[in-house]
Coordinates of C-alpha atoms in Angstrom, one line a residue:
Chain A
M1 CA -20.6 -8.3 -17.4
S2 CA -19.5 -12.1 -17.5
S3 CA -18.1 -14.7 -20.1
T4 CA -18.9 -18.4 -20.1
V5 CA -16.2 -21.0 -19.6
D6 CA -15.8 -24.1 -19.0
S7 CA -15.9 -24.7 -15.2
V8 CA -13.4 -27.0 -13.7
D9 CA -15.7 -29.9 -12.8
G10 CA -16.4 -29.7 -16.5
G11 CA -19.6 -28.1 -16.7
V12 CA -20.4 -24.5 -17.9
A13 CA -20.6 -21.5 -15.7
D14 CA -21.0 -17.9 -15.6
V15 CA -17.7 -16.5 -14.4
P16 CA -17.8 -12.4 -14.1
E17 CA -14.8 -10.4 -15.8
Y18 CA -12.3 -8.8 -13.1
P19 CA -11.8 -5.6 -12.1
M20 CA -15.5 -5.2 -11.6
T21 CA -17.2 -1.8 -11.9
R22 CA -18.1 0.3 -8.8
A23 CA -21.9 1.7 -8.6
A24 CA -22.6 5.1 -9.6
G25 CA -23.1 7.4 -6.7
C26 CA -20.5 5.2 -4.6
P27 CA -17.1 6.3 -5.1
F28 CA -15.5 4.8 -1.9
D29 CA -17.5 1.5 -2.0
P30 CA -16.0 -1.5 -3.6
P31 CA -18.0 -3.0 -6.7
P32 CA -21.2 -4.6 -5.7
E33 CA -20.5 -7.6 -8.0
L34 CA -17.5 -7.7 -5.5
R35 CA -19.6 -7.7 -2.2
E36 CA -22.0 -10.3 -3.6
K37 CA -18.6 -12.6 -4.2
Q38 CA -17.7 -12.3 -1.2
R39 CA -21.1 -12.9 0.5
Q40 CA -21.6 -16.2 -1.3
A41 CA -18.0 -17.5 -0.6
P42 CA -14.5 -16.9 0.0
L43 CA -13.4 -18.1 -3.0
A44 CA -14.7 -17.5 -6.9
R45 CA -13.4 -17.7 -10.3
V46 CA -13.2 -14.5 -12.2
A47 CA -12.3 -13.5 -16.1
L48 CA -9.4 -11.7 -16.7
W49 CA -8.5 -10.2 -20.0
D50 CA -6.7 -12.4 -21.9
G51 CA -9.8 -14.9 -20.6
S52 CA -7.7 -16.4 -18.0
T53 CA -9.8 -17.9 -15.3
P54 CA -8.2 -16.8 -12.3
W55 CA -9.9 -17.1 -8.5
L56 CA -10.9 -14.6 -6.7
V57 CA -10.0 -14.5 -3.1
T58 CA -12.9 -12.4 -1.3
R59 CA -12.6 -12.7 2.5
H60 CA -10.7 -11.4 4.9
A61 CA -9.5 -14.9 7.0
E62 CA -8.3 -16.5 3.2
Q63 CA -6.9 -13.7 1.9
R64 CA -4.3 -13.8 5.0
K65 CA -3.6 -17.5 4.8
L66 CA -3.1 -17.2 1.3
L67 CA -0.9 -14.0 1.1
A68 CA 1.2 -15.6 3.8
D69 CA 1.6 -19.1 2.2
P70 CA 5.0 -20.0 0.8
R71 CA 3.5 -22.0 -1.7
V72 CA 1.8 -18.6 -3.2
S73 CA 4.2 -16.8 -5.5
A74 CA 4.3 -13.0 -6.8
D75 CA 6.9 -14.0 -9.6
P76 CA 4.6 -12.6 -12.7
T77 CA 6.8 -15.2 -14.9
N78 CA 5.5 -18.3 -13.0
P79 CA 3.2 -19.7 -15.5
G80 CA -0.7 -19.0 -14.3
Y81 CA 0.1 -15.3 -13.0
P82 CA -3.2 -13.4 -13.1
S83 CA -1.3 -10.5 -15.1
P84 CA -3.4 -7.5 -14.7
A85 CA -2.0 -6.3 -18.3
P86 CA -0.1 -8.1 -21.4
V87 CA 3.6 -8.0 -20.1
S88 CA 5.9 -7.2 -22.7
S89 CA 8.4 -9.7 -23.8
A90 CA 11.6 -7.6 -22.5
E91 CA 10.1 -7.4 -19.1
R92 CA 9.8 -10.9 -19.2
T93 CA 13.8 -11.6 -20.6
S94 CA 15.2 -8.7 -18.5
G95 CA 13.0 -9.3 -14.9
S96 CA 10.3 -7.3 -13.3
P97 CA 10.5 -3.4 -13.6
L98 CA 9.6 -3.2 -10.2
S99 CA 12.3 -4.9 -8.6
F100 CA 11.5 -7.2 -5.5
I101 CA 7.9 -6.6 -5.3
L102 CA 7.4 -9.2 -8.2
M103 CA 10.0 -11.8 -6.7
D104 CA 10.2 -14.8 -4.3
D105 CA 12.1 -15.3 -1.6
P106 CA 15.0 -15.6 -0.7
E107 CA 15.8 -12.9 -3.8
H108 CA 13.1 -11.0 -2.5
A109 CA 13.9 -10.7 1.2
R110 CA 17.8 -10.1 0.3
L111 CA 16.5 -7.1 -1.7
R112 CA 14.0 -6.1 0.7
R113 CA 16.1 -5.9 3.5
M114 CA 18.3 -3.3 2.0
V115 CA 16.0 -1.0 1.7
T116 CA 14.1 -1.4 5.0
G117 CA 16.2 -0.1 7.3
P118 CA 15.1 3.4 6.8
F119 CA 12.1 2.8 6.8
S120 CA 11.9 1.1 10.3
V121 CA 9.2 2.3 13.0
K122 CA 11.9 4.3 14.8
R123 CA 13.7 6.1 12.4
V124 CA 10.8 7.0 10.2
E125 CA 9.4 8.5 13.8
A126 CA 12.4 10.3 13.6
L127 CA 11.6 12.1 10.6
R128 CA 8.1 13.8 11.8
P129 CA 9.6 17.3 12.5
K130 CA 10.7 17.5 9.0
V131 CA 7.4 15.7 7.3
Q132 CA 5.6 18.4 9.6
R133 CA 7.9 21.1 8.4
I134 CA 7.2 19.6 4.9
V135 CA 3.0 19.8 5.2
D136 CA 3.2 23.6 7.2
E137 CA 5.1 24.6 4.1
A138 CA 2.8 23.1 1.7
I139 CA -0.2 24.4 3.3
E140 CA 0.9 28.1 3.6
A141 CA 1.9 27.9 -0.3
M142 CA -1.3 26.7 -1.3
L143 CA -3.3 29.1 1.1
A144 CA -0.7 32.3 -0.7
G145 CA -1.8 30.7 -3.9
P146 CA -5.1 31.1 -6.4
N147 CA -8.4 30.3 -4.2
P148 CA -10.1 27.9 -5.5
V149 CA -7.4 25.4 -6.2
D150 CA -6.8 21.6 -7.1
L151 CA -6.0 20.3 -3.9
V152 CA -4.1 17.2 -6.1
E153 CA -1.6 19.4 -7.7
S154 CA -1.0 22.1 -4.9
F155 CA -0.8 19.7 -2.2
A156 CA -1.5 15.6 -2.2
L157 CA 1.4 15.3 -4.6
P158 CA 3.5 17.9 -3.7
V159 CA 3.8 16.5 0.3
P160 CA 4.8 12.8 -0.4
S161 CA 6.9 13.7 -3.4
L162 CA 9.3 15.8 -1.3
V163 CA 9.2 13.5 1.8
I164 CA 10.3 10.7 -0.5
C165 CA 12.9 12.1 -2.7
E166 CA 14.5 13.5 0.3
L167 CA 14.4 10.0 2.0
L168 CA 15.8 8.5 -1.3
G169 CA 18.4 11.5 -2.7
V170 CA 16.0 12.5 -5.5
P171 CA 16.0 16.0 -6.6
Y172 CA 12.3 17.1 -6.3
S173 CA 12.9 19.6 -8.7
D174 CA 12.7 16.9 -11.0
H175 CA 8.8 16.4 -9.8
D176 CA 7.5 17.1 -13.3
F177 CA 9.4 13.9 -15.4
F178 CA 8.9 11.3 -12.5
Q179 CA 5.1 12.5 -11.6
S180 CA 4.0 12.1 -15.1
N181 CA 6.2 8.7 -16.2
S182 CA 4.4 7.3 -12.7
R183 CA 1.2 8.1 -13.9
V184 CA 1.2 6.4 -17.3
I185 CA 3.1 3.4 -15.1
V186 CA 0.2 3.0 -12.4
N187 CA -2.9 3.7 -15.5
R188 CA -4.2 0.5 -16.0
N189 CA -5.5 1.7 -19.6
S190 CA -1.5 3.0 -20.3
S191 CA -0.8 0.4 -23.8
Q192 CA 2.4 -1.5 -23.2
E193 CA 4.4 -0.1 -25.5
D194 CA 3.9 3.6 -23.0
R195 CA 4.3 1.6 -19.9
S196 CA 7.1 -0.2 -21.0
A197 CA 8.7 3.5 -22.2
A198 CA 7.9 5.1 -19.1
T199 CA 9.3 2.5 -17.1
G200 CA 12.6 2.7 -19.0
R201 CA 12.6 6.7 -18.7
L202 CA 12.3 6.2 -14.9
T203 CA 14.8 3.2 -14.5
E204 CA 17.4 5.5 -16.8
Y205 CA 16.5 8.1 -14.7
L206 CA 17.4 6.4 -10.9
D207 CA 20.8 5.0 -12.8
G208 CA 21.9 8.1 -13.4
L209 CA 21.4 9.3 -9.8
V210 CA 22.7 6.0 -8.6
G211 CA 25.6 6.9 -10.9
D212 CA 25.9 10.3 -9.5
K213 CA 25.9 8.8 -6.0
L214 CA 29.1 6.4 -6.4
V215 CA 31.0 9.5 -7.1
D216 CA 29.4 11.8 -4.4
R217 CA 27.9 10.0 -1.4
G218 CA 25.1 11.9 0.3
E219 CA 22.5 10.5 3.4
D220 CA 20.5 9.0 1.6
L221 CA 18.7 5.5 0.3
L222 CA 20.0 5.8 -3.0
S223 CA 24.0 6.3 -1.5
D224 CA 23.7 3.1 0.6
L225 CA 22.1 1.3 -2.6
A226 CA 25.6 3.0 -4.4
E227 CA 27.5 1.6 -1.9
R228 CA 26.3 -1.8 -2.3
V229 CA 26.7 -1.7 -6.1
E230 CA 30.2 -0.3 -5.3
A231 CA 31.0 -3.6 -3.0
G232 CA 29.3 -5.9 -5.4
E233 CA 26.6 -7.3 -3.6
L234 CA 23.7 -5.5 -6.0
P235 CA 24.0 -5.3 -9.8
R236 CA 23.7 -1.2 -10.6
D237 CA 20.5 -2.5 -12.9
E238 CA 19.0 -3.9 -10.0
A239 CA 19.6 -0.8 -7.8
A240 CA 17.8 1.4 -10.2
R241 CA 15.2 -0.8 -10.7
M242 CA 14.7 -0.6 -6.5
G243 CA 14.8 3.0 -7.1
V244 CA 12.1 3.1 -9.1
L245 CA 9.5 1.3 -7.2
L246 CA 10.6 2.7 -3.8
L247 CA 10.1 6.3 -5.9
I248 CA 6.6 5.3 -7.3
A249 CA 5.5 3.6 -4.2
G250 CA 6.4 6.5 -2.0
H251 CA 4.3 9.2 -4.0
E252 CA 1.3 7.7 -5.9
T253 CA -0.1 5.9 -2.9
T254 CA 0.1 8.6 -0.1
A255 CA -1.0 11.4 -2.7
N256 CA -4.2 9.4 -3.2
M257 CA -4.8 8.7 0.6
I258 CA -4.6 12.3 1.2
A259 CA -7.0 13.4 -1.8
L260 CA -9.6 10.6 -1.4
G261 CA -9.1 10.7 1.8
T262 CA -9.9 14.5 2.0
L263 CA -12.7 14.0 -0.1
A264 CA -14.6 11.2 2.1
L265 CA -13.9 13.1 5.2
L266 CA -15.7 16.3 3.6
E267 CA -18.7 14.0 2.5
H268 CA -18.5 12.5 6.0
P269 CA -19.0 16.3 7.6
D270 CA -19.2 14.5 11.5
Q271 CA -16.1 12.5 11.3
L272 CA -14.2 15.5 9.9
E273 CA -15.3 17.8 12.8
A274 CA -14.2 15.1 15.1
L275 CA -11.1 15.0 13.3
R276 CA -10.5 19.1 13.4
E277 CA -11.6 19.1 17.4
T278 CA -9.1 16.6 18.7
D279 CA -5.9 17.2 20.2
D280 CA -5.7 13.6 20.5
P281 CA -2.8 12.0 18.5
E282 CA -4.1 8.3 19.2
L283 CA -7.7 9.6 17.5
V284 CA -5.9 11.2 14.5
S285 CA -3.7 7.8 14.1
S286 CA -7.0 5.6 15.0
A287 CA -8.4 7.9 11.9
V288 CA -5.7 7.2 9.3
E289 CA -6.1 3.3 10.1
E290 CA -9.6 3.8 9.3
L291 CA -9.6 5.4 6.4
L292 CA -6.9 3.2 5.1
R293 CA -9.4 0.7 5.7
Y294 CA -12.2 2.0 4.4
L295 CA -10.8 3.7 1.1
H296 CA -8.5 0.8 0.2
I297 CA -7.2 2.8 -2.9
T298 CA -5.0 -0.6 -4.8
H299 CA -8.4 -1.8 -5.8
N300 CA -6.8 -3.6 -8.4
G301 CA -6.4 -7.1 -6.4
R302 CA -2.9 -8.5 -5.6
R303 CA -2.0 -11.1 -7.9
R304 CA 0.0 -14.4 -6.8
V305 CA -0.1 -17.6 -8.5
A306 CA -0.2 -21.0 -6.4
L307 CA 3.3 -23.3 -6.9
D308 CA 1.9 -26.2 -5.3
D309 CA -1.8 -27.5 -4.7
I310 CA -3.3 -25.7 -1.8
D311 CA -6.6 -26.8 0.0
I312 CA -8.6 -24.0 1.7
A313 CA -12.0 -23.2 2.4
G314 CA -13.5 -26.7 0.5
E315 CA -11.5 -25.5 -2.5
T316 CA -8.3 -27.0 -4.0
I317 CA -6.3 -24.3 -5.6
R318 CA -3.8 -26.3 -8.0
A319 CA -0.7 -25.8 -8.5
G320 CA -0.4 -23.0 -11.9
E321 CA -3.4 -21.2 -11.2
G322 CA -4.0 -17.6 -10.4
L323 CA -4.9 -15.9 -7.5
I324 CA -6.7 -12.6 -6.8
V325 CA -6.5 -11.5 -3.6
A326 CA -9.3 -8.7 -3.5
N327 CA -8.0 -6.7 0.0
D328 CA -10.6 -3.8 -0.9
I329 CA -13.2 -6.4 -0.3
G330 CA -11.4 -8.2 2.8
N331 CA -11.3 -4.7 4.1
R332 CA -15.4 -4.8 4.5
D333 CA -15.6 -7.8 5.6
P334 CA -18.5 -8.2 8.3
E335 CA -16.7 -10.7 10.2
V336 CA -13.7 -8.6 10.7
F337 CA -15.4 -5.2 11.1
D338 CA -18.5 -4.5 12.4
D339 CA -20.5 -2.2 10.2
P340 CA -17.9 -2.5 7.3
D341 CA -19.6 0.2 5.0
G342 CA -19.6 2.7 7.8
L343 CA -16.4 5.4 8.1
D344 CA -15.8 5.5 11.8
I345 CA -12.5 7.3 13.1
R346 CA -12.9 5.8 16.2
R347 CA -13.1 2.4 14.9
G348 CA -9.4 1.4 16.3
N349 CA -9.2 -1.7 14.6
R350 CA -5.9 -2.5 12.4
R351 CA -6.5 -5.4 11.0
H352 CA -7.2 -4.2 7.7
M353 CA -5.0 -5.4 4.5
A354 CA -4.7 -2.0 3.0
F355 CA -0.9 -2.6 3.0
G356 CA -1.2 -6.3 2.6
F357 CA -0.2 -9.2 4.1
G358 CA 2.8 -11.8 3.8
V359 CA 6.1 -11.2 3.1
H360 CA 5.4 -8.5 0.4
Q361 CA 3.4 -6.6 3.1
C362 CA 4.2 -2.5 2.2
L363 CA 7.6 -2.1 3.9
G364 CA 7.5 1.9 3.8
Q365 CA 3.9 1.5 5.9
P366 CA 5.5 3.3 8.8
L367 CA 6.0 6.1 6.5
A368 CA 2.7 6.5 4.8
R369 CA 1.0 6.4 8.7
L370 CA 3.6 9.3 9.6
E371 CA 2.9 11.6 6.2
L372 CA -0.9 10.9 6.6
Q373 CA -1.1 11.6 10.6
V374 CA 0.6 15.2 10.0
V375 CA -1.8 15.6 6.9
Y376 CA -4.8 14.7 8.4
G377 CA -3.8 16.3 11.8
T378 CA -2.9 19.6 10.0
L379 CA -4.7 20.2 7.2
Y380 CA -8.0 20.2 8.7
R381 CA -7.4 22.7 11.3
R382 CA -5.1 25.0 9.3
V383 CA -8.0 25.3 7.0
P384 CA -11.4 25.1 8.9
T385 CA -13.5 25.8 6.4
L386 CA -11.6 23.8 3.4
R387 CA -14.4 22.4 1.2
L388 CA -15.5 21.4 -2.4
A389 CA -15.3 24.1 -5.0
V390 CA -17.6 21.9 -7.3
D391 CA -20.6 19.6 -6.7
P392 CA -19.2 15.7 -5.5
E393 CA -20.8 14.5 -9.0
E394 CA -18.1 16.2 -10.9
I395 CA -15.1 15.3 -9.5
P396 CA -13.1 12.4 -11.7
F397 CA -12.1 9.2 -10.3
K398 CA -9.3 6.8 -11.2
H399 CA -11.5 3.8 -12.2
D400 CA -8.5 3.3 -14.7
G401 CA -5.9 3.6 -12.1
S402 CA -3.7 0.7 -10.4
V403 CA -4.4 2.8 -7.6
Y404 CA -7.5 4.4 -6.6
G405 CA -8.2 8.1 -6.1
V406 CA -9.1 11.4 -7.7
Y407 CA -7.4 12.9 -10.8
E408 CA -8.8 16.2 -9.5
L409 CA -9.9 18.0 -6.1
P410 CA -10.8 21.4 -6.1
V411 CA -11.3 22.6 -3.0
T412 CA -11.8 26.6 -1.5
W413 CA -11.9 28.2 2.0
Chain B
M1 CA 4.3 -16.0 28.2
Q2 CA 7.2 -17.2 26.6
V3 CA 8.2 -15.4 23.4
S4 CA 10.5 -16.0 20.3
V5 CA 11.1 -14.6 17.1
D6 CA 12.3 -15.9 13.8
E7 CA 14.8 -13.1 12.1
D8 CA 15.0 -15.6 8.8
K9 CA 11.2 -15.0 8.1
C10 CA 11.0 -11.2 9.9
C11 CA 10.2 -9.0 6.8
G12 CA 10.9 -5.9 8.6
A13 CA 6.6 -4.5 8.3
G14 CA 7.2 -3.2 11.8
Q15 CA 4.0 -4.1 12.9
C16 CA 5.2 -5.5 16.0
V17 CA 6.9 -2.7 16.9
M18 CA 3.7 -0.4 16.5
T19 CA 1.7 -2.8 18.9
A20 CA 4.1 -3.8 21.5
P21 CA 7.1 -1.2 21.6
E22 CA 8.1 -2.8 25.3
V23 CA 9.0 -5.6 23.8
F24 CA 9.8 -5.7 20.0
D25 CA 12.0 -3.3 18.5
Q26 CA 13.9 -3.0 14.8
R27 CA 17.4 -3.2 14.0
D28 CA 18.4 0.4 12.4
E29 CA 20.3 -1.1 9.4
D30 CA 17.6 -3.4 8.2
G31 CA 14.6 -3.4 9.9
I32 CA 14.8 -6.8 11.3
V33 CA 13.3 -7.6 14.6
V34 CA 15.0 -7.2 17.9
L35 CA 13.5 -8.8 21.0
L36 CA 13.8 -6.4 23.8
D37 CA 12.1 -9.2 26.2
S38 CA 11.5 -12.9 26.0
R39 CA 9.4 -12.9 29.1
P40 CA 7.2 -9.9 29.2
S41 CA 5.0 -9.2 32.0
E42 CA 1.6 -9.8 32.5
Q43 CA -0.4 -6.4 31.3
L44 CA 1.9 -7.0 28.1
H45 CA 0.2 -10.3 27.0
E46 CA -2.6 -8.8 25.2
A47 CA -0.4 -6.2 23.2
V48 CA 1.8 -9.4 22.6
R49 CA -0.8 -11.3 21.2
E50 CA -2.1 -8.6 18.8
A51 CA 1.4 -8.5 17.7
A52 CA 2.1 -11.7 16.7
D53 CA -1.5 -12.0 15.0
M54 CA -0.4 -8.9 12.9
C55 CA 2.6 -10.3 11.8
P56 CA 2.5 -10.7 8.3
A57 CA 5.3 -13.2 8.2
A58 CA 4.3 -15.1 11.1
A59 CA 8.0 -14.6 12.4
I60 CA 6.6 -14.4 16.3
E61 CA 5.9 -17.3 18.4
L62 CA 4.5 -17.6 21.4
S63 CA 4.3 -20.5 24.1
E64 CA 1.6 -19.5 27.3

């Protein structure tokens, strides 16, 4: 699909709509139109739902440069920001519901640093035995239950939810509540009203938890934030929004990587066998990096707006023009990855942009890596006969999600 | 090789610690980079170059 708009030089150009559609039967590959755009040029115009025509950034090198450029803003209140959906007036006035992910430095850095400590590489590594126990128990619980079963509901969602609940100090018993509200927020077809209402419910819930921690401090991240609130360093409503961000980001993304990664491995039996047979943690780690690259689940493009004129790749991005940095196709850039469409768990290339780039690069990435290493390193060894319980064509994919994945993955063993 | 880090630029993503743990660490409280060795031995140079390249915030400077 495409629409006709006036191009910047005054002529008329054919501008494709974004997001684009994946090819039927190729659920792991980015849309063919996106690949064509990458082949043609590092920058192109695309048309959004509101008729705006921001820049699409297609290649790895330009994606890195722009995401790391301080003249590029992540703040959706700046004019020209390429919003993925209508923004409510409440969100416009009361600040972003997802806290510092949609702010620029220095405020972004100030808030992000308050929660980065628990996600540092060494502190996360210290959680490995705990994460291993959570994964082991989840597998045993699944094996003790009905067969076949939906892997998403019985394993992929519980594991990262249990981990992030423990780290934040959120009671896991509330998982139905926070998972269902998260689902509404990350579905790009949710109405503005539904998304605002779900965000409101989660913010209120986290605000209540921060309030509890003010009275009864624990050894968790929300308690750290409560301490900051008490010290006057952080408004309580901002603490609640940070809690919402970490809770959603902490379970949605990893859950999708677990289920979609399992499907990708089942569809690549040689790769699955190599992973199942190995005792080498380096190979498991390499498999995690490759699946992060290959699947690139944040398929909505990273959204930015230029605050100043930027000359790049023979074009000038004007101040106030929107940018969509399509890291999913960047991860398939043949300049950086040989045979980019192949899934090769031995590739050993960590230059993918599954976690983004620039100062907004995912702060939870050490935790995501740890969880995926433990899951991919354990599940297929413990359940060597794991296989799909339906035809691959019957699996429902999250084409409408801001995070890609599968809604269900019926498996048997 | 002389390594320097810019704590103000650092966003605590941990790429450097994953790539060259002999040279880089993170502060426990806020995840900000700690330089362990500003003149790493030659066998670490390649890993340090990779760490500088992987840093999303361009917080690592090398002079060789």
